[in-house]
Structure formats: structure tokens, C-alpha cells
mmCIF file of C-alpha atoms in Angstrom:
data_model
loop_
_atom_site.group_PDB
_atom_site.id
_atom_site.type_symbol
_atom_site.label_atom_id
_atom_site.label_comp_id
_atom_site.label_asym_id
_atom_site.label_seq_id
_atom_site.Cartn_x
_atom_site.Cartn_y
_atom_site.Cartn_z
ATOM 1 C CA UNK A 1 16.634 -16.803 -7.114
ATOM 2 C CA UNK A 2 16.124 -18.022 -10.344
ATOM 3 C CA UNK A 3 12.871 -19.884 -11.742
ATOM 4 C CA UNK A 4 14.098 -24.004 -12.944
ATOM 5 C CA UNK A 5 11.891 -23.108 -16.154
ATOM 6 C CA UNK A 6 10.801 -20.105 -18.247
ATOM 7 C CA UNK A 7 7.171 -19.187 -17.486
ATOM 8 C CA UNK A 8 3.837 -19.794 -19.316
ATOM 9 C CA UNK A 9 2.403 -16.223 -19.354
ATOM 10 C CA UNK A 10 -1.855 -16.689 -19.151
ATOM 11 C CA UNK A 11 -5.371 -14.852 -17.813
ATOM 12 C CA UNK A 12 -6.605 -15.580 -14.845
ATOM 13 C CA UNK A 13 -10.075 -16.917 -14.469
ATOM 14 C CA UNK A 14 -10.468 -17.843 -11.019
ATOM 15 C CA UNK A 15 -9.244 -19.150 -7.706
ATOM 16 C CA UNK A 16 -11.148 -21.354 -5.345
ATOM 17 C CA UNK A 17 -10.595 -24.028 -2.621
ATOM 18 C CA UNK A 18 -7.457 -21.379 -1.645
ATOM 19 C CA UNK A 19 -5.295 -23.962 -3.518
ATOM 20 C CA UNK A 20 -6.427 -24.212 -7.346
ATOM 21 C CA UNK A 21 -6.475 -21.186 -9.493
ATOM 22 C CA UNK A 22 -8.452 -21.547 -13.587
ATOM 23 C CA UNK A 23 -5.884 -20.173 -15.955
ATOM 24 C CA UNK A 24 -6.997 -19.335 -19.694
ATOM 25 C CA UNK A 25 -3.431 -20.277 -21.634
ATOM 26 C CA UNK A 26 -4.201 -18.852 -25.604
ATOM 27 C CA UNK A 27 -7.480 -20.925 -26.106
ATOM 28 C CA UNK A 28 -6.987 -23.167 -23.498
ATOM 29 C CA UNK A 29 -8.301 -23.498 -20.030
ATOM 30 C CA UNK A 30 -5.870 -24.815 -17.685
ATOM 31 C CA UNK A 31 -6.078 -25.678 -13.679
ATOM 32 C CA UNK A 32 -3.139 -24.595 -11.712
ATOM 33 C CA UNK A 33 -1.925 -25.276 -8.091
ATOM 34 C CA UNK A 34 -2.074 -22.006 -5.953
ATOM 35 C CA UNK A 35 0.916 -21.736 -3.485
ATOM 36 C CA UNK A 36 -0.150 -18.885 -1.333
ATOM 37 C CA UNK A 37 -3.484 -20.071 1.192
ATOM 38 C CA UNK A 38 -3.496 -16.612 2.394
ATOM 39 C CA UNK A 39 -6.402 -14.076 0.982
ATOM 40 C CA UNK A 40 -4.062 -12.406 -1.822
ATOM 41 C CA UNK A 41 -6.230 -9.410 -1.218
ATOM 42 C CA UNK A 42 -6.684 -7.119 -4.162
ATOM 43 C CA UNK A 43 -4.693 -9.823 -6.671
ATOM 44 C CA UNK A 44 -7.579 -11.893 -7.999
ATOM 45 C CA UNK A 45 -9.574 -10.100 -10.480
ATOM 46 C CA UNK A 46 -10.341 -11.745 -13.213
ATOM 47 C CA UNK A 47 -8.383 -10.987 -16.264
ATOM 48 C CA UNK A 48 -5.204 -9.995 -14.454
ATOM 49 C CA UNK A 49 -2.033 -11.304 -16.145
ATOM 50 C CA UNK A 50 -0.147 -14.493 -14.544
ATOM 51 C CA UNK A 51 2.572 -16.501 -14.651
ATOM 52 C CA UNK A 52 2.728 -19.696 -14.107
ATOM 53 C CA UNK A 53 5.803 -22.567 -13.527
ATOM 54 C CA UNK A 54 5.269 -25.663 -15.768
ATOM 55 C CA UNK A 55 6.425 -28.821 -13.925
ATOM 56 C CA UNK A 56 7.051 -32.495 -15.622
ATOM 57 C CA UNK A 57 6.461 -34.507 -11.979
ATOM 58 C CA UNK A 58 4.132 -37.322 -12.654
ATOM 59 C CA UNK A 59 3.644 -37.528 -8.951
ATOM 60 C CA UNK A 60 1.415 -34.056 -9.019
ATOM 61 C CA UNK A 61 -1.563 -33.585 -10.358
ATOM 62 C CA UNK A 62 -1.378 -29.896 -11.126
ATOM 63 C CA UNK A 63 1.196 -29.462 -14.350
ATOM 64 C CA UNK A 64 1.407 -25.760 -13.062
ATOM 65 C CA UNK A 65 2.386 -23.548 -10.417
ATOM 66 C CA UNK A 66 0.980 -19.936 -10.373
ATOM 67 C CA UNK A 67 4.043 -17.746 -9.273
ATOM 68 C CA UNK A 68 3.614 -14.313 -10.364
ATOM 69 C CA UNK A 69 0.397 -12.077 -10.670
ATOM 70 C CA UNK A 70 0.222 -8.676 -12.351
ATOM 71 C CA UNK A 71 -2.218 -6.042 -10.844
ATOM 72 C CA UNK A 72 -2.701 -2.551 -11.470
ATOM 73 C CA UNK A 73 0.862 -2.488 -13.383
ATOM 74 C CA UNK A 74 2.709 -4.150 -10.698
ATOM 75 C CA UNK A 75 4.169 -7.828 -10.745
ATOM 76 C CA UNK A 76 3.398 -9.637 -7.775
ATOM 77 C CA UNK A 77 5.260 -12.582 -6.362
ATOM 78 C CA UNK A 78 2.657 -14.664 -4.750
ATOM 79 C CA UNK A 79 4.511 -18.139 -4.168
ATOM 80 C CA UNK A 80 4.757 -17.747 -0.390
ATOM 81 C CA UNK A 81 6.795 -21.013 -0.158
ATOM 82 C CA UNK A 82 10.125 -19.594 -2.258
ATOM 83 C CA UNK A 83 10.171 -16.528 0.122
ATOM 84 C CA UNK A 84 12.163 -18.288 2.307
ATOM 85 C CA UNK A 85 14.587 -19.497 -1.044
ATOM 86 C CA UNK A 86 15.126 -15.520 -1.570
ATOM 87 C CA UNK A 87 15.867 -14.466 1.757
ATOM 88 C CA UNK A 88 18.773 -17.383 1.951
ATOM 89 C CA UNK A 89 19.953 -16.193 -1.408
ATOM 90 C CA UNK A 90 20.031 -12.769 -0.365
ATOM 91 C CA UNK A 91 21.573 -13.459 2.850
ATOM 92 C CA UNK A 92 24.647 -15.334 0.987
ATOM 93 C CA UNK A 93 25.478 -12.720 -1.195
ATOM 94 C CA UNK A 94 24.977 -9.694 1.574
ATOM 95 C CA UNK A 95 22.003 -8.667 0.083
ATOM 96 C CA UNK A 96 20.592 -6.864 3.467
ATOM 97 C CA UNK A 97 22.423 -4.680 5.120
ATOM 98 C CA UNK A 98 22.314 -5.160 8.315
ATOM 99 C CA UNK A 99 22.577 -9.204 7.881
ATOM 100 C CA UNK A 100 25.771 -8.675 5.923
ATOM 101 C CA UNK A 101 29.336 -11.227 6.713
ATOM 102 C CA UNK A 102 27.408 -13.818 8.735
ATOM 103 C CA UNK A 103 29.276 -16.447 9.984
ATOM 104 C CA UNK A 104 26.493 -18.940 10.096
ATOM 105 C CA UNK A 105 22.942 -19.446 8.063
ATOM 106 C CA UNK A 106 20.770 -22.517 8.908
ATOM 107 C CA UNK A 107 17.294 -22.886 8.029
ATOM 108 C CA UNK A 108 14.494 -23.477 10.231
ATOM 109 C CA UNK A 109 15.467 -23.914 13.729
ATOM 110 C CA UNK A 110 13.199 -24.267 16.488
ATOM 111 C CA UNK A 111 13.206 -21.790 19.476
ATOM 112 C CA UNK A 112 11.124 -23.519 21.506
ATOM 113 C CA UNK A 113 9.325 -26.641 21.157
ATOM 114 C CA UNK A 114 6.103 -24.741 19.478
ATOM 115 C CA UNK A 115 7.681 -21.953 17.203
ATOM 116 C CA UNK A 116 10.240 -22.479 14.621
ATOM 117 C CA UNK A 117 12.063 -19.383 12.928
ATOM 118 C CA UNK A 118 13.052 -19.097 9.393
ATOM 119 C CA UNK A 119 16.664 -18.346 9.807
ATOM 120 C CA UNK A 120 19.194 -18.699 12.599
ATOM 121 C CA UNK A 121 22.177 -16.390 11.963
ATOM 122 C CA UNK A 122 25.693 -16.229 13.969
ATOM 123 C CA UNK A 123 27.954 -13.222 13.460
ATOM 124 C CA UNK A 124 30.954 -12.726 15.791
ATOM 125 C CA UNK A 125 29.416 -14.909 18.098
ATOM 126 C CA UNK A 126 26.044 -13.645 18.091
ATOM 127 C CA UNK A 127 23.052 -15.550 17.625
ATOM 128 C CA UNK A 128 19.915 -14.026 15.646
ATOM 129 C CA UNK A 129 16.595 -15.410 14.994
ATOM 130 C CA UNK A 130 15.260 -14.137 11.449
ATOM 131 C CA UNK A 131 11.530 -14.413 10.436
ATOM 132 C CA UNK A 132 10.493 -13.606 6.903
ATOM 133 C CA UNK A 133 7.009 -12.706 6.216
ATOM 134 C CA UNK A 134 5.686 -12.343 2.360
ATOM 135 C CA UNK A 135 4.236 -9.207 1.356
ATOM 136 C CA UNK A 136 1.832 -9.120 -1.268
ATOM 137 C CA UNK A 137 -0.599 -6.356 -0.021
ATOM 138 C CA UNK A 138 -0.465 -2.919 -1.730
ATOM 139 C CA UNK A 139 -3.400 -0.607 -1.995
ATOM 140 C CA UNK A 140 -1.739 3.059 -2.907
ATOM 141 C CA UNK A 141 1.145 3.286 -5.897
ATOM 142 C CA UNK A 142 3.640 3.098 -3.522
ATOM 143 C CA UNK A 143 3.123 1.622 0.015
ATOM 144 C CA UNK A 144 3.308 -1.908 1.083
ATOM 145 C CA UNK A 145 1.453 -3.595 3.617
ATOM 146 C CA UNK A 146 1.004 -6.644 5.908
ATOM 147 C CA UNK A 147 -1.128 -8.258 6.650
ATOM 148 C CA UNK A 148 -3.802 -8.686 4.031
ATOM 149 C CA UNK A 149 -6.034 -10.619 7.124
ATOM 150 C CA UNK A 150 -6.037 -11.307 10.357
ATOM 151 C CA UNK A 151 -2.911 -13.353 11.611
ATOM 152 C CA UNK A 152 -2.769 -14.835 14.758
ATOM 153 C CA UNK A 153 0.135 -16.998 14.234
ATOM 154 C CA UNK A 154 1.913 -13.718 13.162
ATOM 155 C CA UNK A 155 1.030 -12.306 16.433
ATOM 156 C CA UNK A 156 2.609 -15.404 18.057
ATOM 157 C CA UNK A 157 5.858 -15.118 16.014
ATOM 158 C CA UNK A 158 6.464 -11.552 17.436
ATOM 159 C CA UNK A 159 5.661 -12.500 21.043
ATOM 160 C CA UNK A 160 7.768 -15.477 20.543
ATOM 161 C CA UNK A 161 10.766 -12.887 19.240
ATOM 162 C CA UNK A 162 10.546 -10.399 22.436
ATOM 163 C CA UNK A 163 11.168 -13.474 24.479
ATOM 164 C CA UNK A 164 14.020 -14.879 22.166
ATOM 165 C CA UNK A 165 15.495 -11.265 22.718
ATOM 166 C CA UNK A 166 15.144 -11.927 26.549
ATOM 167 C CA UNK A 167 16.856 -15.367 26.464
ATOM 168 C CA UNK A 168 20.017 -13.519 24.908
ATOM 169 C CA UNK A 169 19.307 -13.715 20.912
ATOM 170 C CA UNK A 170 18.984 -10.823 18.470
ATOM 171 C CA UNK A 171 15.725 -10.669 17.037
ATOM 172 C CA UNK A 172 14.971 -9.596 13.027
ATOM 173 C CA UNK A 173 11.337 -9.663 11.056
ATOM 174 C CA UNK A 174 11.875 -9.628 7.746
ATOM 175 C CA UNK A 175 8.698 -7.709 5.492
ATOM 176 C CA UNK A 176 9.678 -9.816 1.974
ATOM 177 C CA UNK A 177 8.052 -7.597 -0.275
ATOM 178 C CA UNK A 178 7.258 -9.239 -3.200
ATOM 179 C CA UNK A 179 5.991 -6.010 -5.192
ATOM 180 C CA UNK A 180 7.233 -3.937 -8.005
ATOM 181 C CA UNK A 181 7.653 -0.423 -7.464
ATOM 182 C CA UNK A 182 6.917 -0.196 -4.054
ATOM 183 C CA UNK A 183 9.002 2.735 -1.909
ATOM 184 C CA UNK A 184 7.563 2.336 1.435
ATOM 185 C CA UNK A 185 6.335 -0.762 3.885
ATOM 186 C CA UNK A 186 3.638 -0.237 6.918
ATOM 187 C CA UNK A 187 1.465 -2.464 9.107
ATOM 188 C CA UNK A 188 -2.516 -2.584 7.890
ATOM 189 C CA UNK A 189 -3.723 -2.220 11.795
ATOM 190 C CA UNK A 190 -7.322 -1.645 9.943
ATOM 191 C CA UNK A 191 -6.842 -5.551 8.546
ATOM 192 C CA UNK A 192 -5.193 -6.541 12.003
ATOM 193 C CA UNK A 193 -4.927 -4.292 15.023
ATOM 194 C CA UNK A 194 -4.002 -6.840 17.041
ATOM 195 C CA UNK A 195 -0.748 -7.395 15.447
ATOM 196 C CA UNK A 196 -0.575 -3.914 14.697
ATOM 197 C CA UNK A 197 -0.292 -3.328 18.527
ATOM 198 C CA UNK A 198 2.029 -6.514 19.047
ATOM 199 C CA UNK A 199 4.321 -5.391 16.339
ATOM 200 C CA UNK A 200 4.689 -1.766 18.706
ATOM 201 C CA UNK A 201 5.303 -3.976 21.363
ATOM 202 C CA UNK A 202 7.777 -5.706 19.832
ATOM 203 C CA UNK A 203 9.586 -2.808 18.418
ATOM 204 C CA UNK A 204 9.711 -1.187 21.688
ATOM 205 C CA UNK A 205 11.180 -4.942 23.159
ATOM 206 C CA UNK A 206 14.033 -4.490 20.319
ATOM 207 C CA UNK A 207 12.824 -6.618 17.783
ATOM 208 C CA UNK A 208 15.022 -5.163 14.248
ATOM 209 C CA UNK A 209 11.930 -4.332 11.368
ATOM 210 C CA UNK A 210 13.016 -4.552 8.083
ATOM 211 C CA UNK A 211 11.300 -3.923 4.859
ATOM 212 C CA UNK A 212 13.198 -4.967 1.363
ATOM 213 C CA UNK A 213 11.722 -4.938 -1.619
ATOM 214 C CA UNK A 214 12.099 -7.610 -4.575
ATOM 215 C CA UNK A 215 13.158 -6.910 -7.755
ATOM 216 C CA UNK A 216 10.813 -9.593 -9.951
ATOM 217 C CA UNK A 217 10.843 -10.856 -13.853
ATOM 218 C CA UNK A 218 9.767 -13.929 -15.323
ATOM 219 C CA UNK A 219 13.162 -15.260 -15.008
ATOM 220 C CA UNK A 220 14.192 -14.237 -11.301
ATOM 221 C CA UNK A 221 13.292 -12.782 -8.593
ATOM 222 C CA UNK A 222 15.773 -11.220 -5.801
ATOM 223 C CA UNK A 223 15.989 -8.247 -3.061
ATOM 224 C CA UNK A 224 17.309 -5.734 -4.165
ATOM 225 C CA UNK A 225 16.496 -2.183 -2.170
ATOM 226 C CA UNK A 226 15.477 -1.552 1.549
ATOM 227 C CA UNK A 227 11.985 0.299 2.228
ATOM 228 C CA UNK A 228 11.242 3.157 4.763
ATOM 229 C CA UNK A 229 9.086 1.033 7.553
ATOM 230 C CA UNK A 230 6.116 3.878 8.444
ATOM 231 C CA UNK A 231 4.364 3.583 12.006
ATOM 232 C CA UNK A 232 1.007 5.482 11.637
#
């Protein structure tokens, strides 16, 4: 997936009111919208390099979009809303594995009339619910984790996919992990042992865990390897 614009490269200050972040661009001091509500847990020390998208809309407020943070030598994608814009790409060009050749992609389609998944996919005439989660969470060199709080809608979404796997679907979570360098992916049960356990329960239901990683620039930003998935 490719950014519509090049991206303004600045400090960050601060963010507050989960949606506005203070960005010092050269000698100016800028306010841009934050696209991530979640607690971007070890990303926000102040200083750390960003990136942010410029936009032209007269309509918004907010002439930039913070997309990209870098922390302890890693870029971080933290623009939880184009997760969903990578995962299609890479499903189109058979960029996981075990989701290659589908027959059909569509978008958001409700399971039931309180949970919609990210991606319904139809190969040889099965049907598979996908859900994508974004991963911005790393606190060793090389290990991945989600989720950086408690998530009790992520608790529903798994519960939600044992029972799609009992109504006759194949069932996928996708770990998106928007983090350079990373080699492995595991759950933080110390942030949320409740989904911690629901996640064993849903592996043991036959719910398929994968991990890829993102490969991220200030141009793009695409899968492109598969991570070891570590229960501990």
C-alpha cells in the first residue's frame, strides 16, 4: 500500500485527547490528527521521530495525519485504520500464504447481527472469516506483541470466531504487525490474561493464528514475511 503523498518527517511533542498529537516540523509547531485511540504503549516519548501525511481537505481541521513513529530504531506503523487497506492488498497479490488463490475477497461482512469481520474469503467453495488486528507493541529487539491494553472487544472477536467455526466457516486472526525488524509475534497475557486465555481457547477450537510482519518506508508499507507465533 502506497501513501497518496510523500511524508513530512517531524519531532514529536505530545499526544493528548487519544486523537491529537503536537508535532515540532523545523521551527514550527504543528497539531496533527492521531489515527490509532488505542494506548500506543512504549511509542510516545517525546522526541521520537514521526511521520506525518499532509492532506489538502478543507472539510478537516487537522492538515496532518500522524502515520509512522520511530522508537528505539524501529519504524512503527501506527494508523490502525489502513491496516485493513494492507491486508486487502496483500491478499490480492498472495501475499500470505495460507490465504493464497482466493476466489472471493469482500470487506466487512457481518457474522451476526453484533460482530462484523474484516474479510470474508471463498476458496473452492469455502467460506473464511478473516480478522486483522494491528500490532504496534514491542518491548524486546525482536518479539511482537498484542495487546498493548486490555481488550474486551478482542476477546469478543475470538469467541465470536469459535462459533463461526461451528456454523461451518474457517476461521483466521490476522496479528498485522506493523514493526520493523521484528522475528517473532506472542500474546502479552501480563497486559490481558483474559484474552490471553480466550486466544488458547480459540486455538484449541481451530481458529488459524497468523503473525506477518510489514515491511514499512515513508513511501509504502506492505507484508512481506510470516512470524513464528510463541505460546508462553
Amino acid at each position: 500500500m502506497e501513501f497518496s503523498k510523500p511524508l513530512v518527517k517531524g519531532k514529536l511533542i505530545k499526544r493528548y485527547k487519544r486523537f491529537f498529537t503536537d508535532i515540532k516540523i523545523d521551527n514550527q509547531i504543528v497539531t496533527a490528527h492521531c489515527p490509532n485511540t488505542g494506548s500506543m504503549y512504549g511509542l510516545l516519548d517525546e522526541g521520537n521521530e514521526v511521520y506525518l501525511l499532509p492532506n489538502n481537505d478543507p472539510k478537516r481541521k487537522l492538515k496532518y495525519g500522524l502515520e509512522i513513529i520511530k522508537t528505539r530504531k524501529n519504524l512503527v506503523g501506527v494508523n490502525t485504520h489502513i491496516a485493513n487497506k494492507i491486508t486487502h492488498h496483500a491478499l490480492k497479490n498472495n501475499l500470505i500464504k495460507e490465504l493464497k488463490g482466493s476466489d472471493l475477497i469482500k470487506p466487512e461482512v457481518f457474522f451476526n447481527k453484533e460482530t462484523r469481520f474484516d474479510f470474508l474469503i471463498e476458496k473452492n467453495k469455502q467460506k473464511s472469516f478473516l480478522e486483522v488486528k494491528n500490532v504496534t507493541l514491542f518491548r524486546d529487539k525482536k518479539t511482537a506483541e498484542f495487546p498493548d491494553a486490555v481488550t474486551e472487544r478482542g476477546s469478543k472477536h475470538l469467541l465470536t470466531l469459535i462459533d463461526a467455526i461451528k456454523k461451518g466457516f474457517k476461521a483466521y486472526l490476522l496479528f498485522l504487525v506493523q514493526i520493523q525488524n521484528m522475528e517473532e509475534f506472542k500474546i502479552a497475557k501480563d497486559i490481558d490474561i483474559n484474552y490471553y486465555n480466550n486466544y488458547l481457547l480459540a486455538k484449541k477450537a481451530g481458529v488459524n493464528f497468523l503473525a506477518y510482519r510489514c515491511n514499512i518506508s515513508s513511501k509504502k508499507i506492505y507484508i512481506d514475511k510470516k512470524l513464528k507465533i510463541i505460546d508462553v
